[in-house]
Short mmCIF file of C-alpha atoms in Angstrom, two decimals:
data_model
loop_
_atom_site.label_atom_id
_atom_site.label_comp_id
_atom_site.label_asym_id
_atom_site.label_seq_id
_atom_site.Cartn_x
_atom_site.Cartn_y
_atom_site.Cartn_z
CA UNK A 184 97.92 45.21 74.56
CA UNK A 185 101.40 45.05 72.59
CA UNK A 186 102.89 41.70 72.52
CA UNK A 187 106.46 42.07 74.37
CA UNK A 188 109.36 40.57 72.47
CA UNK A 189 110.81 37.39 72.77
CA UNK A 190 112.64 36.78 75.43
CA UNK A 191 116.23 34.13 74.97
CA UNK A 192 116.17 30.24 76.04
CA UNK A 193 118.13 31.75 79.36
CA UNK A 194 115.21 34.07 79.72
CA UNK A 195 116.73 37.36 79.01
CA UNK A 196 115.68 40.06 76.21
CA UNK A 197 117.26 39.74 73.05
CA UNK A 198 119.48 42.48 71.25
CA UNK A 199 119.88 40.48 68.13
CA UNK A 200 117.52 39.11 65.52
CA UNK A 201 114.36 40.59 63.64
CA UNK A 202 112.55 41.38 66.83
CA UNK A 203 114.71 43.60 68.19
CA UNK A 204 115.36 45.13 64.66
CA UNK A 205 111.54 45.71 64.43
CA UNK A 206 110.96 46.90 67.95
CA UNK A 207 114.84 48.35 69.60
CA UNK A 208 112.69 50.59 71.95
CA UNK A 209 110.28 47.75 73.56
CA UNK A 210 113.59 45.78 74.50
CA UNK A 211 114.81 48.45 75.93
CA UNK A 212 111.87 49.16 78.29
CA UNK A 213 112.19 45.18 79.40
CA UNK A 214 115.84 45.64 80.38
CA UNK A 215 114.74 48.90 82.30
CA UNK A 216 113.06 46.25 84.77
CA UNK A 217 116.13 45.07 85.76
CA UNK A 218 117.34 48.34 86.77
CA UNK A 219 120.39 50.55 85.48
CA UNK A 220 121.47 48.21 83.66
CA UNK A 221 120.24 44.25 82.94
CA UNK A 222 121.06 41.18 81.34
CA UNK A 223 120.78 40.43 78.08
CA UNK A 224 121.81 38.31 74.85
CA UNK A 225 123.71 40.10 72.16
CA UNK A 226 123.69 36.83 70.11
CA UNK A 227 122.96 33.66 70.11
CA UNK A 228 124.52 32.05 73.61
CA UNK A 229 126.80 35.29 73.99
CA UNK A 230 125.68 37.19 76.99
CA UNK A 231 126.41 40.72 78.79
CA UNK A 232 125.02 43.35 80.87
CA UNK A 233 123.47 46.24 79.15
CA UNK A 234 123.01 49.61 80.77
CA UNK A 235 120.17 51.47 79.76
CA UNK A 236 120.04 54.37 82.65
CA UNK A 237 121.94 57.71 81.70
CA UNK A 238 123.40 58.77 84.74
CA UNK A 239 125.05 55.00 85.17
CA UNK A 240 126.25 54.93 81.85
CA UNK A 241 128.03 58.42 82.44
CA UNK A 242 129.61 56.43 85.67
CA UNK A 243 131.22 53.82 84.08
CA UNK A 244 132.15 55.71 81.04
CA UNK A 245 134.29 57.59 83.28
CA UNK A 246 135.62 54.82 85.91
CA UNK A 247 138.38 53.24 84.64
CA UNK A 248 139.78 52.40 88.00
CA UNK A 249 136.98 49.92 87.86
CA UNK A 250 136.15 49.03 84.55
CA UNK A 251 138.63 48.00 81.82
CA UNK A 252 138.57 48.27 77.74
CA UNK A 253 140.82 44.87 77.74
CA UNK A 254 138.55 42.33 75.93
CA UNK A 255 141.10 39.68 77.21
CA UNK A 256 139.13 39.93 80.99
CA UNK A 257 136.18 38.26 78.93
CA UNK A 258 135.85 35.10 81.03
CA UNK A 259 133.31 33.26 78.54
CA UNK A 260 136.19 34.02 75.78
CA UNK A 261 138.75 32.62 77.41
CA UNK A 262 137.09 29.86 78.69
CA UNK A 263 136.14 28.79 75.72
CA UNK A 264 132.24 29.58 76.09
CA UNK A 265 131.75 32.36 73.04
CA UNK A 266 131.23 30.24 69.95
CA UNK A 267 134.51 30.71 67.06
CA UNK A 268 131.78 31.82 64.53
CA UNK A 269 129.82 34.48 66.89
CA UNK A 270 129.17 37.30 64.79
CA UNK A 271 129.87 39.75 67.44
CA UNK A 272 133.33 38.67 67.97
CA UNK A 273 134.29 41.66 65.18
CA UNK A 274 133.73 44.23 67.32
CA UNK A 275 134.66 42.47 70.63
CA UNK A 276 137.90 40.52 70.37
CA UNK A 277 140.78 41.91 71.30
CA UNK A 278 143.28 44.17 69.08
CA UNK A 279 146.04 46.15 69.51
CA UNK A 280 144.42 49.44 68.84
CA UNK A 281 143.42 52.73 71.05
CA UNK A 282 139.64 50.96 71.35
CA UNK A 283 141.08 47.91 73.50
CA UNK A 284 142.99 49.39 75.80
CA UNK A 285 144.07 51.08 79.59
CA UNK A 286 146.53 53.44 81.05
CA UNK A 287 149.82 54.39 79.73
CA UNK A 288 148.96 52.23 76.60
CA UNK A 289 145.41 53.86 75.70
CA UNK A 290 147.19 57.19 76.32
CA UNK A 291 149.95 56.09 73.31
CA UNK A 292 147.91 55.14 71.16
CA UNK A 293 144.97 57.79 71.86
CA UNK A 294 148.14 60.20 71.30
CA UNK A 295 148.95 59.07 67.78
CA UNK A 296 145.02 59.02 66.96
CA UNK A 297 144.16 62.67 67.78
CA UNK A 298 147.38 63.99 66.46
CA UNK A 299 146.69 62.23 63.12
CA UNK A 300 142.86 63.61 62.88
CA UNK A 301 143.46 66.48 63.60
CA UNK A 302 146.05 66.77 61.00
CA UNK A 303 142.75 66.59 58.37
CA UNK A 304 142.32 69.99 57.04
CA UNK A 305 138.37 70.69 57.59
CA UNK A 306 138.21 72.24 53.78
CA UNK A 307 139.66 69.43 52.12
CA UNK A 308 137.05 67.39 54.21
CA UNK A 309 134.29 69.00 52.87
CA UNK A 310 135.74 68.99 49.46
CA UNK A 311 136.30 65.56 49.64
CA UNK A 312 132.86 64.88 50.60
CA UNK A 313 131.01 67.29 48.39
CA UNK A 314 133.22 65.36 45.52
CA UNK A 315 132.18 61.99 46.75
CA UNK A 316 128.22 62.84 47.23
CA UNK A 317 128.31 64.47 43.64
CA UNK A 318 129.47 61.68 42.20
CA UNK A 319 126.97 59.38 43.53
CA UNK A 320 124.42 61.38 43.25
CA UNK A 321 125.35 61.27 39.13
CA UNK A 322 124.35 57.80 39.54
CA UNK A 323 121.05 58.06 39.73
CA UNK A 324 120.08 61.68 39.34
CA UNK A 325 118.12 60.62 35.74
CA UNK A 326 116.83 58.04 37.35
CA UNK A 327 114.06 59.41 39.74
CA UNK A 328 114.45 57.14 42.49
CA UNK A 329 117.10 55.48 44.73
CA UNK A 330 117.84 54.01 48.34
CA UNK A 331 119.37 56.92 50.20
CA UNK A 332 121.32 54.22 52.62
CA UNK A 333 122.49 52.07 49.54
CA UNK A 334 123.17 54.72 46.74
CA UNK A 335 124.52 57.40 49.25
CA UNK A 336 124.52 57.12 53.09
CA UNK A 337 126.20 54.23 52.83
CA UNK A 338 128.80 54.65 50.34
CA UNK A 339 129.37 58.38 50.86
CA UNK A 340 131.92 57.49 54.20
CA UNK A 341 133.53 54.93 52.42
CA UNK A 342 134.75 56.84 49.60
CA UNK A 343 135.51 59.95 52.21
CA UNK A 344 137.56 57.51 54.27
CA UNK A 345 139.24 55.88 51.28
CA UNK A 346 140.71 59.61 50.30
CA UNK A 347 141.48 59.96 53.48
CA UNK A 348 143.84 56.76 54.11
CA UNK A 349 145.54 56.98 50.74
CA UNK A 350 143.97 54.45 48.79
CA UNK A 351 145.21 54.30 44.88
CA UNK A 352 142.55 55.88 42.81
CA UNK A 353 143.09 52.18 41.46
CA UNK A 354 142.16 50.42 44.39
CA UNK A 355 139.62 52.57 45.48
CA UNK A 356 136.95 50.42 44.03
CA UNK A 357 138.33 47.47 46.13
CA UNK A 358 138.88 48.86 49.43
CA UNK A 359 135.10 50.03 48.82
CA UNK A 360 133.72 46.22 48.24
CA UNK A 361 135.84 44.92 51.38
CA UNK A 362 133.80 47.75 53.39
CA UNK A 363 130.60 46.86 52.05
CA UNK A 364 131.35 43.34 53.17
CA UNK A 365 132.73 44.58 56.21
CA UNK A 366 129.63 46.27 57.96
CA UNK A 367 127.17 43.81 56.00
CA UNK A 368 125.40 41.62 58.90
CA UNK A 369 126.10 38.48 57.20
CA UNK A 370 128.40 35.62 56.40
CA UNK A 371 130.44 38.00 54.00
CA UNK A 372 131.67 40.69 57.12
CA UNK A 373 134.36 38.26 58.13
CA UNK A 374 135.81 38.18 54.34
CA UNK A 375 135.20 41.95 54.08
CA UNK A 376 137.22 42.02 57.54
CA UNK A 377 140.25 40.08 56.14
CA UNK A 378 139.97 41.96 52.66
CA UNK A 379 140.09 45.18 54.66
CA UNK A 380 142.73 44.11 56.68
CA UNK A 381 144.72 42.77 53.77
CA UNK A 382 144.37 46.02 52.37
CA UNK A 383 145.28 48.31 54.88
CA UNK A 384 148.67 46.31 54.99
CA UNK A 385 149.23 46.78 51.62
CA UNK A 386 148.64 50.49 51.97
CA UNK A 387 151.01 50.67 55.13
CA UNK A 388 153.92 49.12 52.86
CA UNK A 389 153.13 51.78 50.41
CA UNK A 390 152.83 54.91 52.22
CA UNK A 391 156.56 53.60 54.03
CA UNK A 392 158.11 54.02 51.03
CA UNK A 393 156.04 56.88 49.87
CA UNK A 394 154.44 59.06 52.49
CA UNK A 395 151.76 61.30 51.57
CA UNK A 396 149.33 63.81 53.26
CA UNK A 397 147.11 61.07 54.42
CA UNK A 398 146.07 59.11 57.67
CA UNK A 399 147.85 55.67 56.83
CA UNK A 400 151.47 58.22 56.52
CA UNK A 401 150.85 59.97 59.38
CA UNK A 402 150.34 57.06 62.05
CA UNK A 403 152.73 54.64 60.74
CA UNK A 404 154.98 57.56 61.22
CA UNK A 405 153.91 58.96 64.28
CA UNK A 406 156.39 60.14 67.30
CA UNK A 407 154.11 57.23 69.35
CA UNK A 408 156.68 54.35 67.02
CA UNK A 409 153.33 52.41 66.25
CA UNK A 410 154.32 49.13 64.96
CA UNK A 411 152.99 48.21 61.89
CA UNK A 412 150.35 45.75 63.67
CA UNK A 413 149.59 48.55 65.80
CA UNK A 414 149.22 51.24 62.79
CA UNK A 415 147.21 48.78 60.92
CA UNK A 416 144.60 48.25 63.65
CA UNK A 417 144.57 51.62 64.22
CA UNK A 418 143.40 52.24 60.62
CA UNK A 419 140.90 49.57 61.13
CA UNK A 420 139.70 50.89 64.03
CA UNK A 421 138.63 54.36 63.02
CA UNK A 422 137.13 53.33 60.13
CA UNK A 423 135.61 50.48 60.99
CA UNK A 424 134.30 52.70 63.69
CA UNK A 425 133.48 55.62 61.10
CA UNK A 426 131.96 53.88 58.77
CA UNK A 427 128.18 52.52 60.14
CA UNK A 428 127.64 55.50 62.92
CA UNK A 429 128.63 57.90 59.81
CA UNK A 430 125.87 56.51 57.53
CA UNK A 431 123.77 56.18 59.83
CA UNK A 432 123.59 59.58 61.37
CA UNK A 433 123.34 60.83 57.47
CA UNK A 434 120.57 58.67 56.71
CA UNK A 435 118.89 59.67 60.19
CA UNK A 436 118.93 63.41 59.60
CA UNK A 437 117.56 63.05 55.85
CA UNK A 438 114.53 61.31 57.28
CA UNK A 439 113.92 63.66 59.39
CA UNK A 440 114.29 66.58 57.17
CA UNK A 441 112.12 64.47 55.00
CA UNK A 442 109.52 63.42 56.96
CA UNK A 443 108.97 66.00 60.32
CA UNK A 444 106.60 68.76 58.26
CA UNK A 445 108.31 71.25 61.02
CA UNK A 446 111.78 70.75 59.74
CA UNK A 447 111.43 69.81 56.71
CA UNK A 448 109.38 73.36 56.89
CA UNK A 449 112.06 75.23 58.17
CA UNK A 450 114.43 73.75 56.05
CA UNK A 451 113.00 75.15 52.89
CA UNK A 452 112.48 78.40 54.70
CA UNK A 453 116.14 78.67 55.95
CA UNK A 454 115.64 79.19 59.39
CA UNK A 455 116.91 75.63 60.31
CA UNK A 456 120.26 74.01 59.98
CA UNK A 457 120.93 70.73 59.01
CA UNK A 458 123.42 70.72 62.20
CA UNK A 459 120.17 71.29 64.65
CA UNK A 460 118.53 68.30 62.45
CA UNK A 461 121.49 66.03 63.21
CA UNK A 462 121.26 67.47 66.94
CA UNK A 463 118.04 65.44 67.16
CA UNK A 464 118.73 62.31 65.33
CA UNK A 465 121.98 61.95 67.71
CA UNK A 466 119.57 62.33 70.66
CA UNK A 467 116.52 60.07 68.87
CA UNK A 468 118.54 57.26 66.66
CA UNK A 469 122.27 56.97 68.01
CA UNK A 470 124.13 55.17 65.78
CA UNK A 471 125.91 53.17 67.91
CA UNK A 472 123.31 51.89 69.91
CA UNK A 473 124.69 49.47 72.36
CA UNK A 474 128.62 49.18 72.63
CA UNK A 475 131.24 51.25 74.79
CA UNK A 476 132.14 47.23 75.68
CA UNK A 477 134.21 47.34 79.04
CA UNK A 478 134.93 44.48 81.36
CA UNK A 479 134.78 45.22 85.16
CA UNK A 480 137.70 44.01 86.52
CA UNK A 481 136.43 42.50 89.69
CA UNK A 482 133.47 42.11 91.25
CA UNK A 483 131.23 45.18 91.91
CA UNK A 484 128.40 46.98 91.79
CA UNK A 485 126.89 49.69 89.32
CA UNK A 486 124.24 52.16 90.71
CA UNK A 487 123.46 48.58 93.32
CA UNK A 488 123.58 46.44 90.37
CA UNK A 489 125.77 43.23 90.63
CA UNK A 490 128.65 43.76 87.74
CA UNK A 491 130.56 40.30 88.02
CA UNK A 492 134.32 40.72 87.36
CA UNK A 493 135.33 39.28 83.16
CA UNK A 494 131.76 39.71 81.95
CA UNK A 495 131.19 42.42 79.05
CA UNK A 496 129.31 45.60 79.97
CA UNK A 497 127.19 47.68 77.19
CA UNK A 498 126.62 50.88 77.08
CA UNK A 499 123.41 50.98 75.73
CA UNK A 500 123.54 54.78 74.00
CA UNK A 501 120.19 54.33 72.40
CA UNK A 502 118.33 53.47 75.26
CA UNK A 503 120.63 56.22 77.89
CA UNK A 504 119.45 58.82 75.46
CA UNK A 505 115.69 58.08 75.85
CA UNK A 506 115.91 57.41 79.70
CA UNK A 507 112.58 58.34 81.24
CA UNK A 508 114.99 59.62 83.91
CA UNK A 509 116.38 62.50 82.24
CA UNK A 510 115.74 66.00 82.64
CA UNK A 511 111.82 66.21 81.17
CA UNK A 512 112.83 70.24 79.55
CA UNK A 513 116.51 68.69 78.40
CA UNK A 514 116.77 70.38 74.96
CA UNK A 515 118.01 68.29 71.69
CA UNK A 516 120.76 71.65 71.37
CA UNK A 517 121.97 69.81 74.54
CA UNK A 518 125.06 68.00 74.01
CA UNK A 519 124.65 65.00 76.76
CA UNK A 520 123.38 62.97 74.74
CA UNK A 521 125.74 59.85 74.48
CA UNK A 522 125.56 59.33 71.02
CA UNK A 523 129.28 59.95 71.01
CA UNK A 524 129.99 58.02 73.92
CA UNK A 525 131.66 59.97 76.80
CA UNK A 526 134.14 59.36 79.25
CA UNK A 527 138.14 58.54 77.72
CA UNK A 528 137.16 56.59 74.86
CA UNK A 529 134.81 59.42 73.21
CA UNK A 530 135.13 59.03 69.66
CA UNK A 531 137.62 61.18 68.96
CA UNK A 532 136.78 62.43 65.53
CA UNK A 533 132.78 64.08 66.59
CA UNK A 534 134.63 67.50 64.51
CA UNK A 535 134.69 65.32 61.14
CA UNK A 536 131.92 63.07 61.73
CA UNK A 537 129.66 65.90 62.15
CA UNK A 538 131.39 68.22 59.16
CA UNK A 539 131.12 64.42 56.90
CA UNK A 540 127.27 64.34 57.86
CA UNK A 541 126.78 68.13 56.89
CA UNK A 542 128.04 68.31 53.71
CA UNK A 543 126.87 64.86 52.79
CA UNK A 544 123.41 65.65 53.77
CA UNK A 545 123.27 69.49 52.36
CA UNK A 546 124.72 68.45 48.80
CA UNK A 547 122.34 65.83 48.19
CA UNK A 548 119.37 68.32 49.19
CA UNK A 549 120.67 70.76 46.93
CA UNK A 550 121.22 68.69 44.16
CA UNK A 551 117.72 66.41 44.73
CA UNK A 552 115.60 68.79 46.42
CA UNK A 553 112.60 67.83 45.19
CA UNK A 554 112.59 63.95 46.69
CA UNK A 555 110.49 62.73 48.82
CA UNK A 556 110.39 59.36 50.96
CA UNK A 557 108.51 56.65 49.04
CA UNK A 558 106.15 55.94 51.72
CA UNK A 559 106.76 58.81 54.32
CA UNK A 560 104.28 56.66 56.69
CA UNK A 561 106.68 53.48 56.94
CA UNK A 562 109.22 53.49 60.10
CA UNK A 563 112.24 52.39 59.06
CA UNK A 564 113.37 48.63 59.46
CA UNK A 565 116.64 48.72 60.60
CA UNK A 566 119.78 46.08 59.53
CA UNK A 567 119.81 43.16 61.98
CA UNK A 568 122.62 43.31 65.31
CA UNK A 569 123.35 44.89 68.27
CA UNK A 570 125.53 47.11 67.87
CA UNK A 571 124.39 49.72 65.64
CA UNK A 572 121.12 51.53 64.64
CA UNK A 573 120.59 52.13 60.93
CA UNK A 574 118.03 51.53 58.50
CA UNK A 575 117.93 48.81 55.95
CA UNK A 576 116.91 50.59 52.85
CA UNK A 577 115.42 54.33 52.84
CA UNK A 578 114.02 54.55 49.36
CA UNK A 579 113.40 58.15 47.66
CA UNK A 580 111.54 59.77 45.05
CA UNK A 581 112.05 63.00 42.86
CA UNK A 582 112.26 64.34 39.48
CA UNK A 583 114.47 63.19 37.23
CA UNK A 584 117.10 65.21 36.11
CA UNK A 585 120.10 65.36 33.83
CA UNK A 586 123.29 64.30 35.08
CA UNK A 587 124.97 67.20 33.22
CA UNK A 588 123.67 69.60 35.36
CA UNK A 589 126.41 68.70 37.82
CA UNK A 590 130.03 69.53 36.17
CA UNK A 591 132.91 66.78 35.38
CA UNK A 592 134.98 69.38 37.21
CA UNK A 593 132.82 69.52 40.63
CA UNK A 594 133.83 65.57 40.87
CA UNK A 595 137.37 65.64 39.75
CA UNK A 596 139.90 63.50 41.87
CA UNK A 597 136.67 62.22 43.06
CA UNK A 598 135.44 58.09 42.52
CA UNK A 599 135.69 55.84 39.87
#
């Protein structure tokens, strides 16, 4: 009989540490005895409910008369209970962006968010992708191995997202090492935060006195008047949001092109896409695996569940997506899965996510199409938190090959 994971000093399952790293799926079948959704800790003496059954998570995706975005309701925050140093605090504490708030002021900010995404021309994203991907994969095309998170899933969005704010080709290089920091699961994310943060302010001076085609341009000069507080978290939030998820889902649809003999089959054969690949790794591995964080706003119930008013409320997306509950024919083409979340905070950028993913994951299998996972038997481990679901390292194999055969000119404007 398998061991079940540890369980907290308060006796609930743990979505933090190595054991949930090494075994996300098992912790999700112990909160599944507590119902639709159960109690667990998301680090050490931090605390929330986690729902885990689809149909509930679609419920309070879409109840906002209930449930609020507001991270000031957080009771144990206020009251001084979350510890100052709690690593989840990044992605929970209140800011003024589109992911923190209600009403009239999510609908402002939402507004300016859309309108500036969907400003992003979907052939320069591509370009601007296939540019990036090229020029990592130059890095180590003669060498005959790499780390497909490290050396590409990783650092593929950041460069993307760096063209896309309007980062100086000369601090390009820095914005990337604050991101690095940023989504690292150590002591260095809250210095990458600041240096992010620091930054993005920088940038917002600059593009005021001279706009450009880019995202920072567009909000901080947006028809919603976004303060430049407001601009500036808005620029952290999609691509602090972007980044993780975005490497994440890359990294996921490699391995399985890699590794499932069917697709990987089909692949070579052309009768599969890489889109239908990423279908599946949405459904299997979603990248965000437990957030969605709302805060009912008084006491209630969810699907007879108690939901006490001020305490945070998970959507578990990894574990909705494998609900034993679901439809047993439900097809991976299907798109309920809630890898995207659902409901009013959706991510609003699935369109460039997806086309990001694509073109990251077709030029590198193009230009490497011979590699091969170093040890196609080994699962994964994935990077330590509870938030998202992506590997630590994904290590490759293939021929080695001259970096010439990929032109200066199919990487110009590209990366340092």
């Amino acid at each position: 009989m398998t061991t079940p994971p540890p369980l907290s000093t308060s006796g609930c399952p743990m979505l933090h540490g190595a054991a949930f790293a090494a075994r996300p799926n098992a912790v999700y079948e112990q909160l599944r005895t507590q119902g639709p959704a159960g109690w667990a800790e998301i680090a050490p003496r931090v605390h929330a409910l986690v729902v885990t059954n689809h149909r509930a998570a679609v419920t309070l995706l879409n109840d906002t008369n209930t449930y609020s975005k507001d991270s000031r309701l957080w009771a144990d925050l206020a009251n001084g209970h979350v510890p100052q140093d709690s690593p989840v605090l990044g992605m929970m504490a209140w800011r003024p962006s589109v992911l923190y708030t209600d009403a009239d002021e999510h609908a402002r900010l939402r507004w300016a968010m859309d309108d500036c995404i969907a400003r992003i021309s979907p052939h320069r994203l591509r370009e601007i992708t296939r540019r990036s991907a090229l020029a990592l994969i130059t890095r180590v095309i003669a060498r005959g191995q790499a780390d497909l998170m490290a050396d590409f899933a990783d650092m593929v969005p950041m460069l993307v997202f760096a063209d896309l704010l309007g980062c100086p080709p000369e601090k390009t290089d820095q914005m990337v090492r604050a991101c690095q920091d940023l989504i690292s699961a150590g002591p260095e994310a809250a210095q990458g935060a600041a240096d992010f943060a620091g930054l993005l302010f920088e940038l917002i001076q600059l593009r005021r006195a001279r706009p450009g085609q880019d995202l920072t341009s567009w909000m901080i000069n947006h028809g919603a008047a976004l303060s430049d507080d407001e601009a500036l978290n808005q620029l952290f939030c999609v691509t602090g949001a972007g980044l993780i998820p975005t490497a994440a889902a890359t990294a996921w649809t490699l391995h399985l092109l890699l590794r499932d003999d069917e697709y990987a089959g089909n692949l070579a054969a052309g009768t599969l896409t890489v889109r239908r690949a990423l279908d599946k790794a949405l459904w299997e591995r979603a990248p965000m695996a437990n957030f969605s964080v709302h805060f009912a706003r008084h006491d209630t119930y969810l699907h007879g569940v108690p939901v006490p008013g001020g305490v945070p409320v998970l959507i578990s997306h990894a574990a909705a997506n494998t609900d034993p509950a679901l439809p047993s024919g439900l097809s991976y083409d299907s798109q309920a899965h809630l890898a995207w979340s659902a409901g009013p905070h959706r991510c609003p950028a699935i369109s460039q996510a997806t086309t990001i993913v694509q073109t990251a994951v077709e030029t590198i299998l193009d230009q490497l199409w011979d590699m091969t996972l170093t040890d196609e038997s080994a699962k994964p481990l994935l990077r330590h938190g509870p938030f998202h679901q992506c590997p630590q390292t994904m290590p490759v194999t293939f021929r080695p090959k001259s970096a010439d055969r990929i032109p200066a000119t199919a990487i110009a404007g590209g990366t340092s």
